[in-house]
PDB file of C-alpha atoms in Angstrom:
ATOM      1  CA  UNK A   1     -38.932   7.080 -24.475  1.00 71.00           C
ATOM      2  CA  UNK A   2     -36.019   9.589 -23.883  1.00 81.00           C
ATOM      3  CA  UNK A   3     -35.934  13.006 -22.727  1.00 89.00           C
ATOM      4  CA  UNK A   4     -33.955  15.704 -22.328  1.00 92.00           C
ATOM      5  CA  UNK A   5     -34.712  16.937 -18.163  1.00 93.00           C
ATOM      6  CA  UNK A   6     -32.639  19.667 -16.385  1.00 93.00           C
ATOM      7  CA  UNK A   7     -32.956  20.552 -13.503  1.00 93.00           C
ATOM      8  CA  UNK A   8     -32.288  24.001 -11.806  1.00 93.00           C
ATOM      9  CA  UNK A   9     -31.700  24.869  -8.443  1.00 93.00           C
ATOM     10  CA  UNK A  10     -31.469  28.639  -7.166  1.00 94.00           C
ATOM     11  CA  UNK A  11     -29.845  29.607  -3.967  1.00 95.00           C
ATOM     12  CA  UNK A  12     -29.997  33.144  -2.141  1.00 96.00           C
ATOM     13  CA  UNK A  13     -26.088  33.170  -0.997  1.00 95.00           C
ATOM     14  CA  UNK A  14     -26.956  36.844   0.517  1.00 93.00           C
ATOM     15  CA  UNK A  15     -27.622  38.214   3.592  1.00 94.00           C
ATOM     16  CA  UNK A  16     -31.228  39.694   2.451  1.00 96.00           C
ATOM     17  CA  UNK A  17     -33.985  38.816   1.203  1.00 96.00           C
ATOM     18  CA  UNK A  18     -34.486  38.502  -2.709  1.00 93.00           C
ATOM     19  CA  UNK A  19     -37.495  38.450  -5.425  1.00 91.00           C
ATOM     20  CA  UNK A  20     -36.011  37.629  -8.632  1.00 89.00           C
ATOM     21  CA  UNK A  21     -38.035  37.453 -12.072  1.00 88.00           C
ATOM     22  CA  UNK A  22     -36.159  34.637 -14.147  1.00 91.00           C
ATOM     23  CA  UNK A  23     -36.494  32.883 -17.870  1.00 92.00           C
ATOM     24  CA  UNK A  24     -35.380  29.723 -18.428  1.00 94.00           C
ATOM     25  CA  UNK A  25     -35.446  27.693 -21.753  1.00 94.00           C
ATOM     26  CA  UNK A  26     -34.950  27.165 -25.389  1.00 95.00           C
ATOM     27  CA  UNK A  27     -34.918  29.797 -27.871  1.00 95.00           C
ATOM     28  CA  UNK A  28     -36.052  27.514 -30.704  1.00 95.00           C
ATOM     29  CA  UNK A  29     -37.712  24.215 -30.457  1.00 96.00           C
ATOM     30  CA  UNK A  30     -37.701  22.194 -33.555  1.00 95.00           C
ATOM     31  CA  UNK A  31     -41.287  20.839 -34.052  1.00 96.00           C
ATOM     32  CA  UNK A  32     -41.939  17.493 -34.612  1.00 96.00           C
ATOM     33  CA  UNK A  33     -41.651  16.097 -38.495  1.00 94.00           C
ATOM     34  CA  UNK A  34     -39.257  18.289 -39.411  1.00 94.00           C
ATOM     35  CA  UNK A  35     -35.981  16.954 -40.829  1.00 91.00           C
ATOM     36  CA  UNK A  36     -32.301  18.340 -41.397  1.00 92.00           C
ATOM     37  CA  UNK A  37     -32.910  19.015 -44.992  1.00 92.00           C
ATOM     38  CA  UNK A  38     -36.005  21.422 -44.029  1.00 92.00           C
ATOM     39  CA  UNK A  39     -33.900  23.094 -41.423  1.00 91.00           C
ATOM     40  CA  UNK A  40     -30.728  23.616 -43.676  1.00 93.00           C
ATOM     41  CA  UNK A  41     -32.721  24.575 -47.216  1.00 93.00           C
ATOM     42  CA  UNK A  42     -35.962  25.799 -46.525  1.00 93.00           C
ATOM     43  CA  UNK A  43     -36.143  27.345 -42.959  1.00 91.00           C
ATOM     44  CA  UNK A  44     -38.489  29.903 -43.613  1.00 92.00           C
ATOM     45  CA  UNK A  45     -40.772  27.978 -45.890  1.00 94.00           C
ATOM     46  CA  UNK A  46     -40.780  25.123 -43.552  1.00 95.00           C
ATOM     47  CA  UNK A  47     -42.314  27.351 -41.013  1.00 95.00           C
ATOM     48  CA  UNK A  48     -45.971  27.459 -42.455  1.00 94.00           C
ATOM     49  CA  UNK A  49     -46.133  24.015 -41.027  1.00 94.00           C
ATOM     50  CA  UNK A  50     -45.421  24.966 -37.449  1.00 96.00           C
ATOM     51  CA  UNK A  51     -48.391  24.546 -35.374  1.00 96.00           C
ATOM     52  CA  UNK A  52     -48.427  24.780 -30.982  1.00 97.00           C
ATOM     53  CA  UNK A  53     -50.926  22.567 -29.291  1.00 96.00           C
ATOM     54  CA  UNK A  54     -52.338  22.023 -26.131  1.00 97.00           C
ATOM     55  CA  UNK A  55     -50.820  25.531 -24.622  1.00 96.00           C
ATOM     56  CA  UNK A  56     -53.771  26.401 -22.542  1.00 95.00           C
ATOM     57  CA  UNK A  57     -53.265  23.175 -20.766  1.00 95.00           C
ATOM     58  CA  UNK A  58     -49.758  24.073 -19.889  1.00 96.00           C
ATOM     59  CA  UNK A  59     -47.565  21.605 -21.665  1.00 97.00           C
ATOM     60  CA  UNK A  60     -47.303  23.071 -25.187  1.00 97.00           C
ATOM     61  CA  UNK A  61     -46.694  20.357 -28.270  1.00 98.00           C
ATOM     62  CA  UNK A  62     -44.797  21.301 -31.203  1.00 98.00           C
ATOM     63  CA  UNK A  63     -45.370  19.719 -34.598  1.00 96.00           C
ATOM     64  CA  UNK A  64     -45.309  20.038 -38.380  1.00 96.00           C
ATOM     65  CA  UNK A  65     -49.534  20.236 -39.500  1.00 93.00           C
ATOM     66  CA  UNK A  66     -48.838  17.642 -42.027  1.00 93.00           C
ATOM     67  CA  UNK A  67     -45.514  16.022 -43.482  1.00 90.00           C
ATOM     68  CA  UNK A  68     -44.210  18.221 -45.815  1.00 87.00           C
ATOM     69  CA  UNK A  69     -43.004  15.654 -48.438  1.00 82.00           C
ATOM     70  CA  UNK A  70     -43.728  15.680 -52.294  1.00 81.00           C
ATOM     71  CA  UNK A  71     -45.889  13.049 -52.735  1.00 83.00           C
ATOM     72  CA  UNK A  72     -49.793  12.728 -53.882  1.00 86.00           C
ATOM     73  CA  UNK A  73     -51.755  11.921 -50.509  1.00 87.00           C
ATOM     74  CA  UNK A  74     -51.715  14.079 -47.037  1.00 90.00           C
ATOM     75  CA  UNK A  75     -50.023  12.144 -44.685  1.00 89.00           C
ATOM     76  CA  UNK A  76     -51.092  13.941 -41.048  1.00 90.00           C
ATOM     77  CA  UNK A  77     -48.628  13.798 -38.636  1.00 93.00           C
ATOM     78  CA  UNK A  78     -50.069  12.982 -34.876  1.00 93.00           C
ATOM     79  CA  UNK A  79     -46.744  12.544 -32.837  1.00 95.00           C
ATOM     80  CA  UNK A  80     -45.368  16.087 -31.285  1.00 96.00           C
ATOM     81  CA  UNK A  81     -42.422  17.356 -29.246  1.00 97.00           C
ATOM     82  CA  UNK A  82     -43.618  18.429 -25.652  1.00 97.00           C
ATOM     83  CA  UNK A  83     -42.271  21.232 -23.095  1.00 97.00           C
ATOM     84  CA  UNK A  84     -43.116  20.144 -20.014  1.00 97.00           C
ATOM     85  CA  UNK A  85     -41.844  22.797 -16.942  1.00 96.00           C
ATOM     86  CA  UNK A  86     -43.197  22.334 -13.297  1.00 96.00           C
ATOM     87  CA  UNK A  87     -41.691  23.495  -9.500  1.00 92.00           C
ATOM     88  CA  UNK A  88     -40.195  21.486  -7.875  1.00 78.00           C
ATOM     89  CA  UNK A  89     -40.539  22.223  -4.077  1.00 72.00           C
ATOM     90  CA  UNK A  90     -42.048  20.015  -1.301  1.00 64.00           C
ATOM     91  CA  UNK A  91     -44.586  17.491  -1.755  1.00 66.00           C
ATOM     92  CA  UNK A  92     -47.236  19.128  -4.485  1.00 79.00           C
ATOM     93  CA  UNK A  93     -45.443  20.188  -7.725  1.00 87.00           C
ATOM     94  CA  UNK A  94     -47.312  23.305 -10.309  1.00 91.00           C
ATOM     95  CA  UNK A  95     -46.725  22.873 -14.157  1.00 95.00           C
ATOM     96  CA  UNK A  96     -45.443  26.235 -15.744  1.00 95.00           C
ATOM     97  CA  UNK A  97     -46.862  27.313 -18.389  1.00 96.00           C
ATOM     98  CA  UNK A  98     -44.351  28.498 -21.093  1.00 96.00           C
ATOM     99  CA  UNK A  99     -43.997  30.860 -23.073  1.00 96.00           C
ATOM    100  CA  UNK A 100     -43.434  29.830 -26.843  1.00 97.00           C
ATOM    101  CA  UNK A 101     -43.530  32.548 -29.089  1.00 97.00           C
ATOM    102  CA  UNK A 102     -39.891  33.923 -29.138  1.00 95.00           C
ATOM    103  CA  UNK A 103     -41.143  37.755 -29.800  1.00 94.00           C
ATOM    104  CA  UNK A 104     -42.540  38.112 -26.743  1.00 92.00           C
ATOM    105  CA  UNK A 105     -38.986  37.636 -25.311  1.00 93.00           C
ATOM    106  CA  UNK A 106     -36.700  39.182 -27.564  1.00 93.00           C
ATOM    107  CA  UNK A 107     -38.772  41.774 -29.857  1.00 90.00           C
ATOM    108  CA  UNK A 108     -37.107  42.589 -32.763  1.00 90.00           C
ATOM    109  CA  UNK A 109     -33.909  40.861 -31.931  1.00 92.00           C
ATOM    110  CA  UNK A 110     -33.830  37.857 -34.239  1.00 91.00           C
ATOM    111  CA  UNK A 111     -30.164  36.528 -33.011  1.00 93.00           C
ATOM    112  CA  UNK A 112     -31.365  35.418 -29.911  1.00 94.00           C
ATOM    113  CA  UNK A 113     -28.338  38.274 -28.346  1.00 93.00           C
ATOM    114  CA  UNK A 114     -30.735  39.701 -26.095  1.00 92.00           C
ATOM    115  CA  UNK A 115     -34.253  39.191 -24.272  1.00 91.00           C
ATOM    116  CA  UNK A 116     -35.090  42.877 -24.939  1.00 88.00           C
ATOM    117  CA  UNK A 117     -38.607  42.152 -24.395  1.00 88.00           C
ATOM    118  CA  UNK A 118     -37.937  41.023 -20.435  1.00 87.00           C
ATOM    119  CA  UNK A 119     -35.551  43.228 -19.081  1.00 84.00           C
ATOM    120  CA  UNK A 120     -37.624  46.529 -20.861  1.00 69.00           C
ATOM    121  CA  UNK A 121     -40.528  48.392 -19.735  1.00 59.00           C
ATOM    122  CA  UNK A 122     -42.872  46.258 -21.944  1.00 56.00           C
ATOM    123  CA  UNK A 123     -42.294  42.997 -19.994  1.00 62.00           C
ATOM    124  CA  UNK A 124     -45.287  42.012 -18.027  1.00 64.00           C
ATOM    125  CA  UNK A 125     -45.983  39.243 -16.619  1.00 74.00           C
ATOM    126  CA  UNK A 126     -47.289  36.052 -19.565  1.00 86.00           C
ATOM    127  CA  UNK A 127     -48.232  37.667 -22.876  1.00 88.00           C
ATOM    128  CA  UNK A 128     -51.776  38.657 -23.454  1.00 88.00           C
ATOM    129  CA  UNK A 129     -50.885  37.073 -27.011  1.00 91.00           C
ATOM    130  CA  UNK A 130     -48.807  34.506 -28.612  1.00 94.00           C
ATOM    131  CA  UNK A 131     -48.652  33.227 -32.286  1.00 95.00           C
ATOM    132  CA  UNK A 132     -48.874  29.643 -32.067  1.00 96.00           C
ATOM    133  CA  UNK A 133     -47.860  28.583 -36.135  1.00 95.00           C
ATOM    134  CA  UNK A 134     -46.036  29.755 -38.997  1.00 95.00           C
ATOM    135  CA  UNK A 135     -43.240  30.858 -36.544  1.00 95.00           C
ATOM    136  CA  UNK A 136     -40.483  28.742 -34.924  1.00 95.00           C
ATOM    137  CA  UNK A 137     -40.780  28.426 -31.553  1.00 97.00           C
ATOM    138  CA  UNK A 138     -39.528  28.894 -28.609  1.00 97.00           C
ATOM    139  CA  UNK A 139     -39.928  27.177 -25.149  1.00 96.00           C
ATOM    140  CA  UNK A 140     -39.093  29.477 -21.976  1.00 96.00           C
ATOM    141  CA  UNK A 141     -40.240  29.034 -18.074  1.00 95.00           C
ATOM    142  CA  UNK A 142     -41.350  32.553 -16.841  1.00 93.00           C
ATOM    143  CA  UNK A 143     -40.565  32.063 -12.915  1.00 90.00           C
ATOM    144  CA  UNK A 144     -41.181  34.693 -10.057  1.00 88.00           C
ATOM    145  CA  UNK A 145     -39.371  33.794  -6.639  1.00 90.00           C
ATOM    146  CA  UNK A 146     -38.951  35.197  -3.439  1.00 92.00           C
ATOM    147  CA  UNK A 147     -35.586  33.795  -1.470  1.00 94.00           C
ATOM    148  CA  UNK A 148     -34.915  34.385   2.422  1.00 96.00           C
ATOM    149  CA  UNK A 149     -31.093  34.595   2.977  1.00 96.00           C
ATOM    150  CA  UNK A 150     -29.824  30.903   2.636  1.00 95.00           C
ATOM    151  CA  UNK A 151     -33.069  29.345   1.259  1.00 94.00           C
ATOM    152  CA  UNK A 152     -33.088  27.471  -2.103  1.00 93.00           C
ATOM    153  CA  UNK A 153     -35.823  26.387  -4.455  1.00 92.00           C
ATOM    154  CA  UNK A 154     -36.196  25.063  -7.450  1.00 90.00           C
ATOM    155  CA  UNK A 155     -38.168  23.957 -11.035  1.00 94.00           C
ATOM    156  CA  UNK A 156     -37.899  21.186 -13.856  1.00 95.00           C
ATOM    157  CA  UNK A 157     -38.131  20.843 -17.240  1.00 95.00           C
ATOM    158  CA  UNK A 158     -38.483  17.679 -19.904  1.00 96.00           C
ATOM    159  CA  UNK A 159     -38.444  17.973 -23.078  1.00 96.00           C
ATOM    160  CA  UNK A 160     -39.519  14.624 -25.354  1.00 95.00           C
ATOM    161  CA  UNK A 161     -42.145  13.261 -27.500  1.00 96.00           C
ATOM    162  CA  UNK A 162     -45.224  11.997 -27.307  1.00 95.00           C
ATOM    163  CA  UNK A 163     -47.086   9.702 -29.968  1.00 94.00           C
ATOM    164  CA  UNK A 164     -50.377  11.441 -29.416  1.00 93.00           C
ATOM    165  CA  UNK A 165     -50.947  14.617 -27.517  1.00 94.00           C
ATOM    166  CA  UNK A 166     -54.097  12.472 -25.838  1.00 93.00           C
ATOM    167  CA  UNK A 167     -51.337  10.771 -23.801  1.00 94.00           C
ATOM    168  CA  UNK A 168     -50.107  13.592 -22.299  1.00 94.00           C
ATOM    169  CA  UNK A 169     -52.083  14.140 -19.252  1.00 93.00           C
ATOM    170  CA  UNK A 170     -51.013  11.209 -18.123  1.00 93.00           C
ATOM    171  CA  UNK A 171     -47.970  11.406 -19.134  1.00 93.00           C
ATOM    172  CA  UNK A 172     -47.705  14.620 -16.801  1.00 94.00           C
ATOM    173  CA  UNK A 173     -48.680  13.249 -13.960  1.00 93.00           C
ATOM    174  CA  UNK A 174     -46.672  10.648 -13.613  1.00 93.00           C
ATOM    175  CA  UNK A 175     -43.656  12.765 -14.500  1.00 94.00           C
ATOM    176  CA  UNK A 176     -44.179  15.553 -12.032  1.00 93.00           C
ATOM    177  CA  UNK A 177     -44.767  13.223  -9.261  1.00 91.00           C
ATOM    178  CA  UNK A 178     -42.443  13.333  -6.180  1.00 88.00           C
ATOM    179  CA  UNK A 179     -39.134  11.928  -6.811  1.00 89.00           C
ATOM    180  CA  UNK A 180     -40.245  10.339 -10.309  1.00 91.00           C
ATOM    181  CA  UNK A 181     -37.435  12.304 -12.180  1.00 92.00           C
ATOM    182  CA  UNK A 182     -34.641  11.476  -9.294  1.00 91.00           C
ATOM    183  CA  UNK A 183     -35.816   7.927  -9.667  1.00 93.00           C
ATOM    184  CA  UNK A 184     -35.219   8.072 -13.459  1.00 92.00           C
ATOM    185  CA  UNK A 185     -31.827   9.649 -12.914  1.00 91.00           C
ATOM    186  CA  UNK A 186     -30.494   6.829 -10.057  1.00 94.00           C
ATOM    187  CA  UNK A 187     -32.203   4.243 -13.250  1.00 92.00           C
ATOM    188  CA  UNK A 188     -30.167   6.075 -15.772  1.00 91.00           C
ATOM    189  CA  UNK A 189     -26.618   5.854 -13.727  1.00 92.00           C
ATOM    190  CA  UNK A 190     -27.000   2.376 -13.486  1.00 94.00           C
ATOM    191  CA  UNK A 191     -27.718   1.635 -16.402  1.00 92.00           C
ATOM    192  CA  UNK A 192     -24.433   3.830 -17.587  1.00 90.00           C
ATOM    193  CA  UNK A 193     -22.339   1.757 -15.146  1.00 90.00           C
ATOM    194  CA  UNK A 194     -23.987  -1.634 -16.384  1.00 91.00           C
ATOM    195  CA  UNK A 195     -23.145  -0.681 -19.754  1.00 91.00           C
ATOM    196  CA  UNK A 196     -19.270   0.466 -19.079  1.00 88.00           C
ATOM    197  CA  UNK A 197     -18.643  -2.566 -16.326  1.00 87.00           C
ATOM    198  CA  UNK A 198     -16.773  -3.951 -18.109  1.00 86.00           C
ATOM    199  CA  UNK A 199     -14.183  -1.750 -19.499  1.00 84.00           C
ATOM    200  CA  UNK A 200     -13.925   0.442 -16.029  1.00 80.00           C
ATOM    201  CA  UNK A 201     -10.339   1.040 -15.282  1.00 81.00           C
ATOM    202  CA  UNK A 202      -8.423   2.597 -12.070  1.00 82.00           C
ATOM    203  CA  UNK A 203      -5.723   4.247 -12.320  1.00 86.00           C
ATOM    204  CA  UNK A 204      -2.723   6.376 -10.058  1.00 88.00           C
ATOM    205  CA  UNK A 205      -1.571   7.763 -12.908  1.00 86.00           C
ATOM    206  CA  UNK A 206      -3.589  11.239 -12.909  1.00 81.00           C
ATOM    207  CA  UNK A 207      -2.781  12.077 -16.263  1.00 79.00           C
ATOM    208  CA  UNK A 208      -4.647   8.983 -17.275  1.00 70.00           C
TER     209      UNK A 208
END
């Protein structure tokens, strides 16, 4: 299945050494079942279907309890979106765990404008407490580094879904695996260059 997977490199270009406390992320994840209608109409009705899974374990899945249609029977949803961070530096890579509930980041700022939360005194470390439903999430990589002048590291992130939340353990490992995800992007290049073969053009003309 797709995914969405950046990648993000960090480079100390000074003459000293650095430690650096960063956040990298989303500041809303759409959980899994929920449609454009929901989003556009009911936003803040929708939300009392939100429901985080499988945080402890690092790799946090975000669904809708149970699909939220008007119709006579439950219909339980079991497929989920999935955060998945992890380093990304020499041969063994560590999942992060994220942090999903978007108050611990920003506080009281609702617009996303500023993490007020992080850069103020109250900023720990990983909150002591999250809410994990009736909310809408967030998905953000808390990261603590130390650079020596020159050196460079670095972390991942996919975001996809995942038909049962069972799966992902597996799922994980393969992913995080040692040039899995470079792999995948060489597979998706040529697959890109298969597909536009055969209207490629070359030009001198720079404007063109």
């Amino acid at each position: 299945d797709a995914a969405l997977a950046p990648a993000v490199r960090i480079r100390n270009t000074g003459r000293s050494s650095l430690s650096i406390h960063i956040l990298d992320g989303l500041p809303q994840i759409v959980p899994y079942g929920e449609n454009n209608w929901c989003l556009k109409e009911i936003s803040r009705t929708i939300e009392a279907w939100h429901r985080i899974e499988n945080l402890e374990k690092g790799v946090p899945v975000y669904r809708l309890s149970v699909d939220p249609g008007d119709r006579p029977q439950v219909v339980h949803i079991e497929k989920g979106n999935f955060y998945l961070g992890f380093t990304a530096d020499g041969a063994r890579s560590r999942i992060i765990k994220p942090i999903v509930d978007p108050d611990s980041i920003f506080g009281s700022l609702t617009d996303f404008s500023a993490p007020r939360n992080f850069i103020g005194a109250s900023w720990k470390e990983y909150p002591a407490y999250q809410q994990l439903e009736s909310k809408t999430p967030c998905g953000f990589l808390p990261l603590s580094l130390s650079l020596k002048p020159g050196e460079e590291k670095g972390f991942n992130a996919v975001i996809g879904t995942v038909r049962k939340t069972e799966m992902l353990d597996g799922i994980c490992r393969r992913v995080i695996a040692p040039g899995y995800l470079e792999a995948k992007a060489r597979e998706n290049t040529q697959l890109l260059d298969g597909l536009t073969a055969s209207c490629a053009t070359s030009s001198a003309n720079s404007a063109f």
